[in-house]
PDB file of C-alpha atoms in Angstrom:
ATOM      1  CA  GLU P  28    -113.580   1.894 173.941  1.00 94.00           C
ATOM      2  CA  VAL P  29    -112.159   1.783 170.572  1.00 95.00           C
ATOM      3  CA  GLN P  30    -113.580   4.523 168.194  1.00 97.00           C
ATOM      4  CA  LEU P  31    -112.299   5.728 164.645  1.00 98.00           C
ATOM      5  CA  ALA P  32    -113.785   9.115 163.315  1.00 98.00           C
ATOM      6  CA  GLU P  33    -113.221  10.403 159.996  1.00 98.00           C
ATOM      7  CA  SER P  34    -113.562  14.109 159.010  1.00 97.00           C
ATOM      8  CA  GLY P  35    -112.688  16.419 155.899  1.00 97.00           C
ATOM      9  CA  GLY P  36    -114.975  15.049 153.920  1.00 96.00           C
ATOM     10  CA  GLY P  37    -117.546  17.355 151.320  1.00 97.00           C
ATOM     11  CA  LEU P  38    -117.746  18.933 148.428  1.00 97.00           C
ATOM     12  CA  VAL P  39    -115.057  19.313 145.794  1.00 97.00           C
ATOM     13  CA  GLN P  40    -114.523  20.207 142.386  1.00 97.00           C
ATOM     14  CA  PRO P  41    -112.499  18.065 139.806  1.00 97.00           C
ATOM     15  CA  GLY P  42    -108.807  18.246 140.008  1.00 97.00           C
ATOM     16  CA  GLY P  43    -109.338  19.735 143.591  1.00 97.00           C
ATOM     17  CA  SER P  44    -107.608  18.516 146.776  1.00 98.00           C
ATOM     18  CA  LEU P  45    -108.866  17.361 150.108  1.00 98.00           C
ATOM     19  CA  ARG P  46    -107.797  16.037 153.335  1.00 98.00           C
ATOM     20  CA  LEU P  47    -109.389  13.333 155.347  1.00 98.00           C
ATOM     21  CA  SER P  48    -108.559  12.656 158.958  1.00 98.00           C
ATOM     22  CA  CYS P  49    -109.308   9.433 160.887  1.00 98.00           C
ATOM     23  CA  ALA P  50    -108.920  10.171 164.852  1.00 98.00           C
ATOM     24  CA  ALA P  51    -108.263   6.992 166.719  1.00 98.00           C
ATOM     25  CA  SER P  52    -108.975   6.594 170.368  1.00 97.00           C
ATOM     26  CA  GLY P  53    -109.654   4.093 172.999  1.00 97.00           C
ATOM     27  CA  PHE P  54    -106.251   1.643 171.685  1.00 95.00           C
ATOM     28  CA  THR P  55    -102.806   1.727 171.176  1.00 95.00           C
ATOM     29  CA  PHE P  56    -102.638   3.497 167.705  1.00 96.00           C
ATOM     30  CA  SER P  57     -98.955   2.981 167.385  1.00 95.00           C
ATOM     31  CA  LYS P  58     -99.574  -0.802 167.415  1.00 94.00           C
ATOM     32  CA  TYR P  59    -101.747  -1.117 164.560  1.00 95.00           C
ATOM     33  CA  TRP P  60    -101.681  -1.057 160.633  1.00 95.00           C
ATOM     34  CA  MET P  61    -104.602   1.231 159.286  1.00 96.00           C
ATOM     35  CA  HIS P  62    -106.118   1.204 156.100  1.00 97.00           C
ATOM     36  CA  TRP P  63    -108.755   3.489 153.811  1.00 98.00           C
ATOM     37  CA  VAL P  64    -111.681   1.839 152.374  1.00 98.00           C
ATOM     38  CA  ARG P  65    -114.303   3.734 150.132  1.00 98.00           C
ATOM     39  CA  GLN P  66    -117.861   2.887 149.057  1.00 98.00           C
ATOM     40  CA  VAL P  67    -119.796   4.558 146.107  1.00 97.00           C
ATOM     41  CA  PRO P  68    -123.076   4.755 147.937  1.00 93.00           C
ATOM     42  CA  GLY P  69    -125.282   2.009 147.017  1.00 92.00           C
ATOM     43  CA  LYS P  70    -122.374   0.100 145.803  1.00 96.00           C
ATOM     44  CA  GLY P  71    -119.880  -2.458 146.844  1.00 96.00           C
ATOM     45  CA  LEU P  72    -116.419  -2.012 149.204  1.00 98.00           C
ATOM     46  CA  GLU P  73    -113.180  -0.866 147.607  1.00 98.00           C
ATOM     47  CA  TRP P  74    -109.697  -1.069 149.278  1.00 98.00           C
ATOM     48  CA  ILE P  75    -107.610   1.605 148.756  1.00 97.00           C
ATOM     49  CA  SER P  76    -104.496   2.022 150.820  1.00 97.00           C
ATOM     50  CA  ARG P  77    -102.963   0.382 153.691  1.00 96.00           C
ATOM     51  CA  ILE P  78     -99.804   2.090 156.049  1.00 96.00           C
ATOM     52  CA  LYS P  79     -97.776  -0.009 158.499  1.00 95.00           C
ATOM     53  CA  SER P  80     -97.762   1.069 162.482  1.00 93.00           C
ATOM     54  CA  ASP P  81     -94.579   3.015 162.293  1.00 93.00           C
ATOM     55  CA  GLY P  82     -95.965   4.646 159.260  1.00 93.00           C
ATOM     56  CA  SER P  83     -93.911   3.174 156.612  1.00 89.00           C
ATOM     57  CA  GLY P  84     -94.697   1.078 153.418  1.00 87.00           C
ATOM     58  CA  ALA P  85     -97.707   3.142 152.321  1.00 95.00           C
ATOM     59  CA  THR P  86     -99.528   0.931 149.695  1.00 97.00           C
ATOM     60  CA  TYR P  87    -102.371   1.840 147.153  1.00 97.00           C
ATOM     61  CA  ALA P  88    -105.031   0.544 144.984  1.00 97.00           C
ATOM     62  CA  ASP P  89    -104.009   1.140 140.968  1.00 97.00           C
ATOM     63  CA  SER P  90    -107.035   3.558 141.460  1.00 97.00           C
ATOM     64  CA  VAL P  91    -105.548   6.051 143.350  1.00 97.00           C
ATOM     65  CA  LYS P  92    -101.642   5.642 143.160  1.00 97.00           C
ATOM     66  CA  GLY P  93    -100.185   8.838 142.384  1.00 97.00           C
ATOM     67  CA  ARG P  94    -103.057  10.997 143.475  1.00 98.00           C
ATOM     68  CA  PHE P  95    -103.694   9.781 146.724  1.00 98.00           C
ATOM     69  CA  THR P  96    -101.230   9.604 149.859  1.00 98.00           C
ATOM     70  CA  THR P  97    -101.584   7.947 153.163  1.00 98.00           C
ATOM     71  CA  SER P  98     -99.475   9.414 156.379  1.00 97.00           C
ATOM     72  CA  ARG P  99    -100.086   8.962 160.085  1.00 97.00           C
ATOM     73  CA  ASP P 100     -99.610  10.731 163.367  1.00 97.00           C
ATOM     74  CA  ASN P 101     -98.431   8.078 166.293  1.00 97.00           C
ATOM     75  CA  VAL P 102     -98.037  11.153 168.634  1.00 97.00           C
ATOM     76  CA  ASN P 103    -101.484  12.228 168.049  1.00 97.00           C
ATOM     77  CA  ASN P 104    -103.511   8.909 166.907  1.00 98.00           C
ATOM     78  CA  THR P 105    -104.570  10.149 163.779  1.00 98.00           C
ATOM     79  CA  LEU P 106    -104.286   8.916 160.455  1.00 98.00           C
ATOM     80  CA  TYR P 107    -104.605  10.833 157.006  1.00 98.00           C
ATOM     81  CA  LEU P 108    -105.598  10.517 153.246  1.00 98.00           C
ATOM     82  CA  GLN P 109    -104.229  13.548 151.370  1.00 98.00           C
ATOM     83  CA  MET P 110    -106.772  13.186 147.814  1.00 98.00           C
ATOM     84  CA  ASP P 111    -105.306  15.354 144.934  1.00 98.00           C
ATOM     85  CA  SER P 112    -106.097  15.559 141.321  1.00 98.00           C
ATOM     86  CA  LEU P 113    -109.610  14.096 142.379  1.00 98.00           C
ATOM     87  CA  ARG P 114    -112.353  13.018 139.873  1.00 97.00           C
ATOM     88  CA  ALA P 115    -115.871  12.383 139.845  1.00 97.00           C
ATOM     89  CA  GLU P 116    -115.228   8.782 140.158  1.00 97.00           C
ATOM     90  CA  ASP P 117    -113.273   9.210 143.316  1.00 98.00           C
ATOM     91  CA  THR P 118    -117.055  10.474 144.744  1.00 98.00           C
ATOM     92  CA  ALA P 119    -117.710   7.952 147.789  1.00 98.00           C
ATOM     93  CA  VAL P 120    -117.832   7.392 151.698  1.00 98.00           C
ATOM     94  CA  TYR P 121    -114.195   6.896 152.977  1.00 98.00           C
ATOM     95  CA  TYR P 122    -113.986   4.928 155.840  1.00 98.00           C
ATOM     96  CA  CYS P 123    -110.425   4.139 157.827  1.00 98.00           C
ATOM     97  CA  ALA P 124    -110.333   0.737 159.636  1.00 97.00           C
ATOM     98  CA  ARG P 125    -108.049  -0.914 161.957  1.00 96.00           C
ATOM     99  CA  ASP P 126    -106.288  -3.993 161.171  1.00 93.00           C
ATOM    100  CA  GLY P 127    -105.070  -6.128 164.099  1.00 87.00           C
ATOM    101  CA  ILE P 128    -103.919  -8.893 161.932  1.00 82.00           C
ATOM    102  CA  TYR P 129    -100.279  -8.787 163.852  1.00 82.00           C
ATOM    103  CA  VAL P 130    -101.717  -7.503 167.346  1.00 81.00           C
ATOM    104  CA  ILE P 131    -101.970 -10.327 169.972  1.00 80.00           C
ATOM    105  CA  GLY P 132    -106.031 -10.119 170.663  1.00 79.00           C
ATOM    106  CA  SER P 133    -106.909  -8.130 167.840  1.00 82.00           C
ATOM    107  CA  GLN P 134    -108.311  -8.952 163.955  1.00 87.00           C
ATOM    108  CA  PRO P 135    -107.984  -7.636 160.905  1.00 90.00           C
ATOM    109  CA  PHE P 136    -110.441  -4.990 160.211  1.00 94.00           C
ATOM    110  CA  ASP P 137    -111.925  -5.150 163.446  1.00 94.00           C
ATOM    111  CA  TYR P 138    -113.171  -1.660 163.852  1.00 96.00           C
ATOM    112  CA  TRP P 139    -114.146   0.650 161.419  1.00 98.00           C
ATOM    113  CA  GLY P 140    -115.050   4.580 161.266  1.00 98.00           C
ATOM    114  CA  GLN P 141    -118.604   5.891 160.621  1.00 97.00           C
ATOM    115  CA  GLY P 142    -117.375   7.346 157.152  1.00 97.00           C
ATOM    116  CA  ALA P 143    -116.564  10.742 155.419  1.00 98.00           C
ATOM    117  CA  LEU P 144    -118.669  11.588 152.352  1.00 98.00           C
ATOM    118  CA  VAL P 145    -116.694  12.728 149.478  1.00 98.00           C
ATOM    119  CA  THR P 146    -118.321  14.304 146.259  1.00 98.00           C
ATOM    120  CA  VAL P 147    -116.215  15.370 143.072  1.00 97.00           C
ATOM    121  CA  SER P 148    -118.658  17.672 141.241  1.00 96.00           C
ATOM    122  CA  SER P 149    -118.727  20.934 139.408  1.00 94.00           C
TER     123      SER P 149
ATOM    124  CA  ASP T  28    -105.664  -9.467 141.726  1.00 95.00           C
ATOM    125  CA  ILE T  29    -107.604 -11.616 143.266  1.00 97.00           C
ATOM    126  CA  ILE T  30    -111.244 -11.778 142.353  1.00 98.00           C
ATOM    127  CA  LEU T  31    -113.620 -12.593 144.954  1.00 98.00           C
ATOM    128  CA  THR T  32    -117.263 -13.690 143.764  1.00 98.00           C
ATOM    129  CA  GLN T  33    -120.147 -13.591 145.521  1.00 98.00           C
ATOM    130  CA  SER T  34    -123.441 -15.905 145.217  1.00 95.00           C
ATOM    131  CA  PRO T  35    -126.097 -15.318 145.188  1.00 95.00           C
ATOM    132  CA  ASP T  36    -126.253 -11.326 144.434  1.00 96.00           C
ATOM    133  CA  SER T  37    -129.594 -11.214 146.450  1.00 97.00           C
ATOM    134  CA  LEU T  38    -131.088 -13.713 148.714  1.00 96.00           C
ATOM    135  CA  PRO T  39    -134.741 -13.751 150.259  1.00 96.00           C
ATOM    136  CA  VAL T  40    -135.047 -15.300 153.395  1.00 95.00           C
ATOM    137  CA  SER T  41    -137.898 -16.084 155.879  1.00 95.00           C
ATOM    138  CA  LEU T  42    -137.468 -15.300 159.647  1.00 95.00           C
ATOM    139  CA  GLY T  43    -136.135 -18.323 161.372  1.00 95.00           C
ATOM    140  CA  GLU T  44    -134.734 -20.052 158.551  1.00 96.00           C
ATOM    141  CA  ARG T  45    -131.299 -20.478 157.120  1.00 97.00           C
ATOM    142  CA  ALA T  46    -129.285 -18.287 154.622  1.00 96.00           C
ATOM    143  CA  THR T  47    -126.198 -19.584 152.860  1.00 97.00           C
ATOM    144  CA  ILE T  48    -123.642 -17.116 151.148  1.00 98.00           C
ATOM    145  CA  THR T  49    -120.856 -18.743 148.567  1.00 98.00           C
ATOM    146  CA  CYS T  50    -117.756 -16.652 148.158  1.00 98.00           C
ATOM    147  CA  LYS T  51    -115.390 -18.225 145.242  1.00 98.00           C
ATOM    148  CA  SER T  52    -111.641 -16.909 144.991  1.00 98.00           C
ATOM    149  CA  SER T  53    -109.922 -16.939 141.737  1.00 97.00           C
ATOM    150  CA  GLN T  54    -106.708 -17.993 143.770  1.00 96.00           C
ATOM    151  CA  ASN T  55    -105.765 -19.776 146.799  1.00 96.00           C
ATOM    152  CA  ILE T  56    -105.490 -17.929 150.032  1.00 95.00           C
ATOM    153  CA  LEU T  57    -104.670 -20.637 152.092  1.00 94.00           C
ATOM    154  CA  TYR T  58    -101.503 -19.612 153.320  1.00 92.00           C
ATOM    155  CA  SER T  59     -98.535 -22.025 154.414  1.00 92.00           C
ATOM    156  CA  ASN T  60     -99.208 -21.502 158.300  1.00 90.00           C
ATOM    157  CA  ASN T  61    -102.596 -23.602 157.476  1.00 93.00           C
ATOM    158  CA  LEU T  62    -104.890 -20.325 157.673  1.00 92.00           C
ATOM    159  CA  ASN T  63    -107.265 -19.011 155.185  1.00 95.00           C
ATOM    160  CA  TYR T  64    -106.996 -15.399 154.984  1.00 95.00           C
ATOM    161  CA  LEU T  65    -110.761 -14.888 154.413  1.00 96.00           C
ATOM    162  CA  ALA T  66    -113.225 -12.277 156.230  1.00 97.00           C
ATOM    163  CA  TRP T  67    -116.727 -11.863 156.257  1.00 98.00           C
ATOM    164  CA  PHE T  68    -118.595  -8.712 157.000  1.00 98.00           C
ATOM    165  CA  ARG T  69    -122.215  -7.456 157.362  1.00 98.00           C
ATOM    166  CA  GLN T  70    -122.948  -3.851 156.707  1.00 98.00           C
ATOM    167  CA  LYS T  71    -126.632  -2.825 157.819  1.00 96.00           C
ATOM    168  CA  PRO T  72    -127.834   0.452 155.750  1.00 93.00           C
ATOM    169  CA  GLY T  73    -126.347   3.616 156.651  1.00 92.00           C
ATOM    170  CA  GLN T  74    -123.722   1.834 158.831  1.00 96.00           C
ATOM    171  CA  PRO T  75    -119.894   0.517 158.225  1.00 97.00           C
ATOM    172  CA  PRO T  76    -119.220  -2.873 157.627  1.00 97.00           C
ATOM    173  CA  GLU T  77    -118.859  -5.331 160.782  1.00 97.00           C
ATOM    174  CA  LEU T  78    -116.653  -7.876 160.997  1.00 97.00           C
ATOM    175  CA  LEU T  79    -118.239 -11.295 161.480  1.00 97.00           C
ATOM    176  CA  ILE T  80    -115.628 -13.871 160.731  1.00 97.00           C
ATOM    177  CA  TYR T  81    -112.007 -14.303 159.945  1.00 96.00           C
ATOM    178  CA  TRP T  82    -109.433 -17.186 159.196  1.00 95.00           C
ATOM    179  CA  ALA T  83    -112.472 -18.177 157.045  1.00 96.00           C
ATOM    180  CA  SER T  84    -114.346 -19.991 160.264  1.00 97.00           C
ATOM    181  CA  THR T  85    -113.015 -17.854 163.181  1.00 96.00           C
ATOM    182  CA  ARG T  86    -116.221 -15.566 165.051  1.00 96.00           C
ATOM    183  CA  GLN T  87    -115.536 -12.460 166.118  1.00 94.00           C
ATOM    184  CA  SER T  88    -115.874 -11.899 169.654  1.00 92.00           C
ATOM    185  CA  GLY T  89    -119.761 -10.598 170.187  1.00 94.00           C
ATOM    186  CA  VAL T  90    -121.088 -12.039 167.100  1.00 96.00           C
ATOM    187  CA  PRO T  91    -124.009 -14.665 167.642  1.00 96.00           C
ATOM    188  CA  ASP T  92    -123.291 -18.413 167.136  1.00 95.00           C
ATOM    189  CA  ARG T  93    -125.813 -18.164 164.372  1.00 97.00           C
ATOM    190  CA  PHE T  94    -123.086 -16.804 162.064  1.00 98.00           C
ATOM    191  CA  SER T  95    -120.856 -19.725 160.936  1.00 97.00           C
ATOM    192  CA  GLY T  96    -117.928 -19.584 158.203  1.00 97.00           C
ATOM    193  CA  SER T  97    -116.740 -22.698 156.526  1.00 97.00           C
ATOM    194  CA  GLY T  98    -114.330 -23.455 153.213  1.00 97.00           C
ATOM    195  CA  SER T  99    -110.718 -23.492 152.591  1.00 97.00           C
ATOM    196  CA  GLY T 100    -108.621 -22.560 149.693  1.00 95.00           C
ATOM    197  CA  THR T 101    -110.720 -21.006 146.906  1.00 97.00           C
ATOM    198  CA  GLU T 102    -114.705 -21.759 148.481  1.00 98.00           C
ATOM    199  CA  PHE T 103    -115.979 -20.145 151.402  1.00 98.00           C
ATOM    200  CA  THR T 104    -119.357 -20.121 152.497  1.00 98.00           C
ATOM    201  CA  LEU T 105    -121.095 -17.973 155.188  1.00 98.00           C
ATOM    202  CA  THR T 106    -124.245 -19.484 156.844  1.00 98.00           C
ATOM    203  CA  ILE T 107    -126.680 -17.782 159.077  1.00 97.00           C
ATOM    204  CA  SER T 108    -128.439 -20.590 160.600  1.00 96.00           C
ATOM    205  CA  SER T 109    -131.968 -18.836 161.928  1.00 95.00           C
ATOM    206  CA  LEU T 110    -132.379 -15.453 160.101  1.00 96.00           C
ATOM    207  CA  GLN T 111    -133.535 -12.672 162.508  1.00 95.00           C
ATOM    208  CA  ALA T 112    -134.448  -9.149 161.632  1.00 94.00           C
ATOM    209  CA  GLU T 113    -131.244  -7.639 162.427  1.00 94.00           C
ATOM    210  CA  ASP T 114    -129.414  -9.779 159.913  1.00 95.00           C
ATOM    211  CA  VAL T 115    -131.175  -7.939 156.944  1.00 95.00           C
ATOM    212  CA  ALA T 116    -127.966  -6.248 155.759  1.00 97.00           C
ATOM    213  CA  VAL T 117    -125.609  -7.038 152.942  1.00 98.00           C
ATOM    214  CA  TYR T 118    -123.016  -9.190 153.535  1.00 98.00           C
ATOM    215  CA  TYR T 119    -119.199  -9.168 152.063  1.00 98.00           C
ATOM    216  CA  CYS T 120    -116.530 -11.317 151.415  1.00 98.00           C
ATOM    217  CA  HIS T 121    -112.862 -10.359 152.174  1.00 97.00           C
ATOM    218  CA  GLN T 122    -109.357 -11.432 151.446  1.00 97.00           C
ATOM    219  CA  TYR T 123    -106.262 -10.220 153.309  1.00 95.00           C
ATOM    220  CA  TYR T 124    -104.228 -12.658 151.730  1.00 94.00           C
ATOM    221  CA  THR T 125    -102.045 -10.130 149.199  1.00 94.00           C
ATOM    222  CA  LEU T 126    -102.345  -6.849 148.008  1.00 94.00           C
ATOM    223  CA  PRO T 127    -104.523  -5.238 146.386  1.00 95.00           C
ATOM    224  CA  LEU T 128    -106.825  -6.631 149.353  1.00 96.00           C
ATOM    225  CA  THR T 129    -110.235  -7.573 147.572  1.00 97.00           C
ATOM    226  CA  PHE T 130    -113.898  -7.739 148.407  1.00 98.00           C
ATOM    227  CA  GLY T 131    -116.758  -9.741 146.899  1.00 97.00           C
ATOM    228  CA  GLY T 132    -119.538  -8.220 145.383  1.00 97.00           C
ATOM    229  CA  GLY T 133    -121.745  -8.301 148.380  1.00 97.00           C
ATOM    230  CA  THR T 134    -124.984 -10.360 148.965  1.00 98.00           C
ATOM    231  CA  LYS T 135    -128.335  -8.463 150.031  1.00 97.00           C
ATOM    232  CA  VAL T 136    -130.362 -10.672 152.293  1.00 97.00           C
ATOM    233  CA  GLU T 137    -133.589  -9.327 152.890  1.00 95.00           C
ATOM    234  CA  ILE T 138    -137.031 -10.980 154.423  1.00 89.00           C
TER     235      ILE T 138
END
């Protein structure tokens, strides 16, 4: 069974840092591109980052570029989101999602984690 | 950036009735391979989004056949042929044609 489980969320002060993890299981993690998507409670979905299957080509939304860094560990099947210089407007639930667009039998954004809440407040 | 505009924002529907949601893209998302890079998601309260439709009209495995997607280029539609209680949710369209990936603003389907 495919599972994605985020961890590392919590309360952080403006200007602070936080690292989210997304533990993957039930599939060959190293074959899949992965994404981070966030959602302000009660609002819509915002894509923030993507990383290719081999860890290269991390790309970011303008709203987080230069402050957030996405990486992955294909040995331990874990995706990371390092968030620095956090702002109040970064407060959201952060989801990791699998992208199977280049994997036969899989689909884009076919599995999502349950999300991790990040609250940026003093 | 590609802007996806969904309508309506809110859609009251009776159980068993049809629900239709529209998604308009600011740019063509039909690629040269003749595939529309558009997906639809359902998000129930307190849960992550769930993939319903990809390539604009292909139903994800396990999704009931009351869900269907149509359209091409810049205009797309999600139809729920007979609304069930578990379909009360917010629905999002999403383009994966180009970065930055974007989502529509969402349509809240309620009874």
